[in-house]
XYZ file of C-alpha atoms in Angstrom:
498
model
C -51.877 -57.837 -213.394
C -55.511 -56.889 -213.933
C -58.156 -59.565 -213.302
C -60.149 -58.744 -216.409
C -56.987 -58.750 -218.519
C -56.130 -62.245 -217.250
C -59.611 -63.557 -218.082
C -59.572 -61.966 -221.550
C -56.131 -63.323 -222.279
C -57.108 -66.807 -221.096
C -60.288 -66.740 -223.170
C -58.386 -65.760 -226.310
C -56.273 -68.874 -225.922
C -58.789 -71.383 -224.614
C -62.351 -70.162 -225.221
C -63.035 -73.115 -227.537
C -62.205 -75.599 -224.803
C -62.860 -73.909 -221.442
C -65.512 -71.568 -220.099
C -64.436 -69.382 -217.204
C -66.496 -68.398 -214.158
C -65.713 -64.653 -213.958
C -67.099 -64.319 -210.439
C -64.536 -66.810 -209.144
C -61.353 -64.878 -209.878
C -59.232 -64.117 -206.822
C -55.690 -62.878 -206.445
C -52.763 -63.267 -204.088
C -49.667 -61.208 -204.806
C -48.808 -61.942 -208.461
C -50.997 -65.029 -208.850
C -54.590 -65.286 -210.044
C -57.013 -68.123 -209.338
C -60.320 -68.832 -211.072
C -62.616 -71.701 -212.027
C -63.291 -72.998 -215.524
C -65.176 -75.903 -217.034
C -64.930 -77.963 -220.197
C -67.626 -80.281 -221.534
C -67.165 -82.812 -218.728
C -65.812 -81.261 -215.520
C -64.565 -78.212 -213.667
C -61.027 -77.119 -212.890
C -59.101 -74.527 -210.926
C -56.828 -72.349 -213.037
C -53.727 -70.893 -211.389
C -51.909 -68.164 -213.305
C -48.767 -66.388 -212.165
C -45.913 -67.261 -209.883
C -44.167 -70.488 -211.002
C -43.589 -71.709 -207.441
C -47.269 -71.225 -206.627
C -48.433 -73.025 -209.764
C -46.238 -76.044 -209.075
C -47.846 -76.648 -205.684
C -51.174 -77.577 -207.237
C -51.979 -81.021 -208.581
C -52.752 -80.777 -212.279
C -51.067 -80.086 -215.568
C -49.437 -77.118 -217.215
C -50.977 -75.247 -220.132
C -49.378 -72.931 -222.659
C -48.041 -69.759 -221.093
C -50.346 -66.784 -220.967
C -49.257 -63.462 -222.418
C -50.504 -60.527 -220.381
C -49.005 -57.278 -221.602
C -45.271 -57.762 -221.735
C -45.299 -60.735 -219.387
C -45.492 -64.464 -220.069
C -47.197 -66.238 -217.203
C -47.303 -69.969 -216.465
C -50.761 -71.590 -216.245
C -51.683 -74.581 -214.117
C -54.918 -76.441 -214.797
C -55.555 -77.902 -211.350
C -58.018 -80.607 -210.366
C -60.726 -80.072 -207.772
C -59.047 -82.316 -205.211
C -58.902 -82.071 -201.441
C -55.166 -81.378 -201.638
C -55.695 -78.428 -203.957
C -58.523 -77.085 -201.845
C -56.347 -77.117 -198.719
C -53.750 -75.084 -200.617
C -56.410 -72.675 -201.846
C -57.759 -72.184 -198.316
C -54.265 -71.229 -197.166
C -54.285 -68.407 -199.708
C -57.898 -67.444 -199.022
C -58.931 -67.889 -195.363
C -62.493 -66.782 -196.155
C -62.997 -70.238 -197.692
C -62.980 -71.822 -194.229
C -66.287 -72.193 -192.347
C -66.878 -70.317 -189.124
C -69.263 -70.519 -186.163
C -72.544 -68.650 -186.372
C -73.322 -68.056 -182.713
C -76.832 -66.775 -182.072
C -77.331 -65.003 -185.378
C -80.390 -65.865 -187.450
C -79.347 -68.762 -189.680
C -80.516 -71.047 -192.465
C -79.040 -74.375 -193.612
C -79.048 -75.587 -197.199
C -78.270 -79.273 -197.387
C -76.998 -80.467 -200.747
C -77.416 -84.171 -201.460
C -75.687 -83.910 -204.835
C -72.871 -81.588 -203.766
C -73.275 -79.209 -206.711
C -75.883 -76.685 -205.551
C -73.827 -74.322 -203.373
C -73.463 -71.574 -206.035
C -77.243 -71.618 -206.403
C -77.701 -71.439 -202.639
C -75.333 -68.487 -202.428
C -77.318 -66.713 -205.125
C -80.480 -67.190 -203.038
C -78.847 -65.533 -200.009
C -77.825 -62.364 -201.876
C -79.004 -59.282 -200.001
C -80.416 -61.310 -197.102
C -79.537 -60.675 -193.460
C -79.111 -64.279 -192.455
C -76.121 -66.534 -191.767
C -75.855 -69.330 -194.367
C -74.893 -72.855 -193.347
C -73.739 -74.061 -196.753
C -72.307 -77.462 -195.802
C -74.972 -79.517 -194.055
C -75.564 -83.228 -194.232
C -76.706 -85.887 -191.809
C -75.011 -89.201 -191.158
C -78.014 -90.957 -192.709
C -77.860 -88.836 -195.865
C -74.133 -89.423 -196.287
C -74.614 -93.158 -196.022
C -77.277 -93.090 -198.700
C -75.394 -90.813 -201.095
C -72.031 -92.577 -200.542
C -70.339 -89.369 -199.420
C -68.421 -88.485 -196.255
C -67.835 -85.432 -194.066
C -64.837 -84.272 -196.081
C -66.538 -84.635 -199.445
C -69.592 -82.690 -198.281
C -67.471 -79.843 -196.918
C -65.102 -79.741 -199.894
C -67.983 -79.599 -202.381
C -69.515 -76.657 -200.530
C -66.210 -74.773 -200.407
C -65.520 -75.297 -204.103
C -69.017 -73.925 -204.680
C -68.169 -70.850 -202.601
C -65.066 -70.262 -204.665
C -66.920 -70.699 -207.957
C -69.545 -68.165 -206.888
C -66.961 -65.684 -205.615
C -68.523 -65.738 -202.158
C -66.370 -64.055 -199.532
C -68.769 -63.905 -196.594
C -69.000 -66.170 -193.560
C -70.681 -69.558 -193.724
C -71.159 -72.558 -191.484
C -70.605 -76.299 -191.797
C -73.083 -78.495 -189.920
C -72.437 -82.130 -189.049
C -76.110 -82.950 -188.816
C -78.036 -85.513 -186.760
C -74.932 -87.105 -185.266
C -75.497 -89.910 -182.767
C -71.965 -91.169 -182.033
C -68.810 -89.505 -180.764
C -66.862 -91.302 -183.504
C -68.757 -89.271 -186.102
C -68.218 -86.082 -184.127
C -64.487 -86.763 -184.082
C -64.375 -87.227 -187.853
C -66.377 -84.051 -188.458
C -64.085 -82.052 -186.172
C -61.032 -83.379 -188.000
C -62.546 -82.281 -191.330
C -63.147 -78.730 -190.121
C -66.848 -78.535 -189.276
C -67.998 -75.651 -187.118
C -71.515 -76.777 -186.131
C -72.562 -80.067 -184.575
C -76.158 -81.244 -184.286
C -76.504 -84.067 -181.799
C -79.515 -86.348 -182.245
C -80.244 -88.346 -179.064
C -83.446 -89.899 -180.439
C -82.159 -93.429 -179.742
C -82.327 -92.538 -176.031
C -85.714 -90.797 -176.010
C -88.335 -93.039 -174.369
C -91.145 -92.416 -176.840
C -93.243 -95.196 -175.349
C -93.570 -93.773 -171.829
C -97.013 -92.236 -172.318
C -98.331 -95.642 -173.376
C -97.223 -97.316 -170.142
C -99.476 -97.900 -167.140
C -98.988 -95.746 -164.044
C -97.539 -98.759 -162.225
C -94.968 -99.296 -164.982
C -94.037 -95.609 -164.911
C -93.674 -95.652 -161.131
C -91.400 -98.682 -161.262
C -89.124 -97.098 -163.852
C -89.099 -93.747 -162.070
C -88.310 -95.139 -158.622
C -85.283 -96.957 -160.037
C -83.607 -93.742 -161.218
C -80.644 -92.764 -159.069
C -81.177 -89.088 -160.020
C -84.827 -89.054 -158.886
C -84.392 -87.369 -155.512
C -82.050 -84.715 -156.862
C -84.393 -83.893 -159.740
C -87.396 -83.676 -157.433
C -85.561 -81.172 -155.241
C -84.824 -79.079 -158.327
C -88.156 -79.238 -160.120
C -91.042 -80.731 -158.125
C -93.607 -78.055 -157.317
C -91.555 -75.355 -159.039
C -93.693 -72.796 -160.858
C -92.713 -70.708 -163.896
C -94.562 -67.629 -165.123
C -93.839 -67.388 -168.831
C -95.654 -65.251 -171.406
C -98.571 -64.834 -169.031
C -98.915 -68.571 -168.422
C -98.223 -70.418 -165.179
C -96.337 -73.687 -165.668
C -95.690 -76.082 -162.787
C -94.081 -79.480 -162.345
C -96.305 -81.808 -160.359
C -95.443 -85.426 -159.575
C -97.046 -86.819 -162.734
C -95.641 -84.302 -165.216
C -92.131 -84.441 -163.761
C -92.119 -88.241 -163.760
C -93.154 -88.432 -167.415
C -90.724 -85.770 -168.615
C -87.821 -87.353 -166.750
C -88.601 -90.840 -168.060
C -88.901 -89.616 -171.659
C -85.884 -87.323 -171.867
C -83.343 -87.974 -169.082
C -81.254 -90.601 -170.883
C -81.290 -88.501 -174.060
C -80.028 -85.483 -172.132
C -77.240 -87.532 -170.577
C -76.160 -88.627 -174.063
C -76.133 -85.026 -175.275
C -74.021 -84.016 -172.268
C -71.486 -86.749 -173.072
C -71.299 -85.609 -176.717
C -70.859 -81.976 -175.747
C -68.106 -82.765 -173.263
C -66.285 -84.733 -175.912
C -66.512 -81.811 -178.351
C -65.548 -79.252 -175.748
C -62.400 -81.245 -175.012
C -61.538 -82.302 -178.573
C -62.509 -79.305 -180.705
C -60.058 -76.455 -180.580
C -61.787 -73.099 -180.864
C -65.417 -72.037 -180.905
C -68.218 -74.112 -182.365
C -71.995 -74.088 -182.656
C -73.866 -76.803 -180.786
C -77.407 -77.851 -181.605
C -79.571 -80.332 -179.718
C -82.249 -82.142 -181.694
C -85.220 -83.688 -179.921
C -87.552 -83.291 -182.903
C -87.613 -86.925 -184.036
C -90.193 -88.083 -181.503
C -93.786 -89.180 -181.916
C -95.298 -86.531 -179.640
C -94.766 -82.752 -179.558
C -92.386 -81.324 -176.972
C -94.471 -79.873 -174.135
C -93.544 -76.518 -172.559
C -92.557 -78.313 -169.331
C -90.401 -80.758 -171.292
C -88.748 -77.804 -173.032
C -87.981 -76.201 -169.665
C -86.578 -79.457 -168.277
C -84.365 -80.089 -171.326
C -82.990 -76.550 -171.372
C -82.314 -76.384 -167.639
C -80.707 -79.814 -167.469
C -78.418 -79.013 -170.380
C -77.391 -75.736 -168.775
C -77.016 -77.312 -165.328
C -74.563 -79.785 -166.887
C -72.516 -77.068 -168.542
C -73.746 -77.549 -172.126
C -73.399 -74.296 -174.071
C -75.980 -74.961 -176.748
C -76.907 -72.406 -179.402
C -79.898 -74.120 -181.034
C -82.630 -76.417 -179.778
C -84.794 -78.372 -182.232
C -88.112 -79.292 -180.647
C -90.878 -81.518 -181.950
C -93.536 -78.939 -182.736
C -97.256 -79.577 -182.988
C -98.619 -80.612 -186.383
C -97.378 -82.907 -189.117
C -93.890 -82.226 -190.519
C -93.552 -84.558 -193.470
C -90.687 -84.559 -195.930
C -90.813 -82.515 -199.115
C -94.263 -80.958 -198.630
C -95.866 -78.090 -196.745
C -96.898 -78.172 -193.101
C -100.026 -80.179 -192.283
C -101.936 -78.752 -189.346
C -103.419 -75.656 -187.773
C -100.972 -72.819 -188.452
C -102.533 -70.564 -185.798
C -102.254 -73.281 -183.142
C -98.651 -73.888 -184.133
C -97.906 -70.142 -183.936
C -99.495 -69.803 -180.503
C -97.535 -72.754 -179.100
C -94.383 -71.439 -180.746
C -94.825 -68.124 -178.927
C -94.658 -69.955 -175.610
C -91.625 -71.992 -176.657
C -89.944 -68.806 -177.855
C -90.593 -67.143 -174.499
C -89.081 -70.150 -172.737
C -85.978 -69.970 -174.938
C -85.527 -66.284 -174.117
C -86.071 -66.852 -170.409
C -83.452 -69.594 -170.244
C -80.599 -68.017 -172.134
C -81.693 -66.750 -175.534
C -80.826 -69.795 -177.628
C -82.334 -70.249 -181.088
C -85.241 -72.525 -181.861
C -84.379 -74.781 -184.776
C -86.838 -76.045 -187.366
C -85.918 -79.353 -188.941
C -87.682 -80.752 -191.980
C -87.887 -77.098 -192.960
C -88.013 -77.798 -196.680
C -91.189 -76.467 -198.283
C -92.920 -75.589 -194.983
C -93.792 -72.283 -196.571
C -97.125 -71.750 -194.807
C -95.480 -71.545 -191.366
C -92.435 -69.479 -192.290
C -93.914 -66.009 -191.594
C -95.184 -67.136 -188.184
C -91.921 -68.920 -187.366
C -89.898 -65.806 -188.066
C -92.283 -63.428 -186.291
C -92.985 -65.476 -183.157
C -89.291 -66.213 -182.567
C -88.433 -62.567 -183.330
C -85.736 -63.810 -185.690
C -84.040 -66.005 -183.104
C -84.119 -69.173 -185.205
C -82.287 -71.679 -187.350
C -83.934 -73.575 -190.223
C -82.700 -76.670 -192.049
C -83.540 -77.627 -195.611
C -82.006 -80.409 -197.690
C -84.274 -82.544 -199.838
C -85.949 -79.597 -201.519
C -82.780 -78.709 -203.455
C -82.575 -82.306 -204.668
C -86.201 -82.105 -205.807
C -85.455 -78.977 -207.818
C -82.556 -80.785 -209.459
C -84.825 -83.688 -210.376
C -87.372 -81.222 -211.728
C -84.687 -80.100 -214.173
C -84.014 -83.745 -215.081
C -87.718 -84.226 -215.862
C -87.695 -81.111 -218.022
C -84.439 -81.626 -219.907
C -84.058 -85.438 -219.999
C -87.518 -87.053 -219.811
C -86.360 -90.621 -220.617
C -83.917 -90.528 -217.685
C -86.557 -89.153 -215.362
C -88.981 -91.901 -216.364
C -86.366 -94.520 -215.477
C -85.727 -92.883 -212.099
C -89.443 -92.586 -211.357
C -90.158 -96.242 -212.111
C -87.178 -97.337 -210.018
C -88.369 -95.104 -207.163
C -91.774 -96.807 -207.245
C -90.042 -100.163 -206.796
C -87.955 -98.890 -203.868
C -90.585 -96.826 -202.109
C -91.942 -99.348 -199.607
C -88.480 -100.156 -198.294
C -87.129 -96.609 -198.333
C -90.083 -95.056 -196.534
C -89.347 -97.092 -193.386
C -87.127 -94.366 -191.920
C -89.455 -91.489 -192.785
C -92.788 -90.216 -191.549
C -94.828 -89.728 -194.734
C -98.433 -90.253 -195.804
C -97.617 -90.819 -199.466
C -100.331 -92.596 -201.449
C -98.821 -94.076 -204.594
C -102.281 -94.561 -206.084
C -102.607 -90.780 -206.347
C -99.524 -90.506 -208.569
C -100.453 -90.468 -212.274
C -99.330 -93.407 -214.382
C -96.181 -92.382 -216.255
C -97.439 -93.936 -219.460
C -100.367 -91.519 -219.427
C -98.119 -88.453 -219.235
C -96.467 -86.648 -222.117
C -92.883 -85.526 -221.625
C -93.947 -81.914 -221.145
C -96.240 -82.981 -218.289
C -93.579 -84.741 -216.194
C -92.425 -81.576 -214.453
C -95.915 -81.061 -213.013
C -95.346 -84.149 -210.844
C -93.158 -81.952 -208.623
C -96.170 -79.807 -207.786
C -98.030 -82.763 -206.237
C -97.302 -83.940 -202.647
C -97.316 -87.698 -203.330
C -94.932 -87.639 -206.291
C -92.678 -85.120 -204.517
C -92.348 -87.466 -201.561
C -91.748 -90.438 -203.836
C -88.683 -88.770 -205.328
C -87.638 -87.115 -202.059
C -87.228 -90.238 -199.933
C -85.822 -92.598 -202.586
C -82.818 -90.386 -203.365
C -80.355 -92.745 -201.710
C -81.465 -95.771 -203.696
C -81.472 -93.765 -206.928
C -77.991 -92.322 -206.411
C -76.387 -95.574 -205.260
C -78.099 -98.102 -207.584
C -75.678 -100.112 -209.735
C -75.991 -102.778 -212.373
C -74.432 -106.228 -212.067
C -71.151 -104.863 -213.424
C -70.906 -102.232 -210.686
C -71.831 -99.307 -212.904
C -74.209 -96.660 -211.587
C -77.664 -96.891 -213.101
C -78.594 -93.216 -212.744
C -76.049 -91.241 -210.760
C -73.605 -90.343 -213.527
C -76.382 -89.493 -215.996
C -78.049 -87.238 -213.429
C -74.787 -85.365 -212.871
C -74.094 -85.078 -216.613
C -77.541 -83.684 -217.318
C -77.302 -81.115 -214.545
C -73.784 -80.156 -215.614
C -74.972 -79.646 -219.178
C -77.903 -77.546 -217.935
C -76.072 -75.858 -215.086
C -77.569 -72.380 -215.507
C -81.085 -73.798 -215.460
C -80.294 -75.989 -212.456
C -78.853 -73.049 -210.500
C -81.837 -70.893 -211.375
C -84.376 -73.485 -210.195
C -82.616 -74.094 -206.888
C -81.864 -70.460 -206.099
C -85.391 -69.321 -206.938
C -86.911 -71.992 -204.723
C -84.623 -71.328 -201.733
C -85.164 -67.589 -202.225
C -88.901 -68.208 -201.854
C -88.220 -69.720 -198.430
C -86.047 -66.767 -197.368
C -88.488 -64.152 -198.641
C -91.285 -65.617 -196.513
C -89.044 -65.367 -193.464
C -88.697 -61.638 -194.053
C -84.946 -61.669 -193.518
């Protein structure tokens, strides 16, 4: 039963109602599976063995004639049940660990961009993490671990992607969330211990520091391990003296203990291999080389097999815009951090808030010698909203005005320097000029950080104000949406030289 024959036969019957995705067709024994869409939604089509067709939730269509055979057709819904069945037939649809390969994460706040992300990765020598969302993002988009993963896998099937990919439960702070992500099938876990990082230590008096430090039960043990120890790394001599050790311990020790607890839970609960990332990037001050050494050695001393470490690098890493700072200084400091990572086990350095940091990408790739992981998320949402501005200006104007109302509240959990006064007045812009707003830092950040409010806003009757219209517009203009996202992510990957 030839694949092309099946598609031609299906199109002869249903071309006026359904459009097939030719790249999606897969086969198992005498059954064929492929994706189609009508004017409102997408479906899985199952053609072939009657017993196979009946397993899928959906409805039967008129039998398909292929040569001398009449084959039953099942129009199946894109449900979790059907996806579990599909993954049994096609194991390549399950995520897998990455290990220490060069990797890149593409968060998807809308859950519809995976085919575009896959297109961006074509021909690249980099491991894609196609399901990636943080606990905070899920709360704001009203999604959950299973929905995020399922959307990414359906996207893989639609695109006909058969390669490996990862699934990252991002910025997790509680073991309860780790448990849920494990149960859903995630293969990468990023633990964020920022609630336990003592960001205020450097502002304390020496007396206050001494009091806190002397109360630590681990103090004597840590001093035996680190005090006076010297490291020669990349031609630089680094040494823990009393002051530097005290400050590093006070800032990071509780955070490290939390990470250890999370790892031990995963190591006991998760069956099989997994990728483990530690994130200490959400702090107010950059991670010093000595702090990096302390974090890495303490994690290893406590048996944590971590693959990625996200540090707080020098400079300003704001959402949705390029890096603000001295790129050469960043590159020089990165070289030292990279040397530390190689000296203490060869783990990857991870860059969070990686969206649109295009000016540092060449240096990040070169100085780490490809031993890195990068996370992007909001930039794909911005490209989607760019398409909204282009194809449905009245809707974009509504979203923009609503975002202005929500901005002050929504910016509380982000580090941004957005100046609303620099954003042009909407009433002064023609429809064809709206898209240019996405080329300006302030208006990019406005849309970037208000996504949760925009996607969850409802009227007094409980109906979404914007969400459903955003999805309809992007569905109607799917090719354009995919092109915008894939081109933009491809720009990131090209600058990495992978």
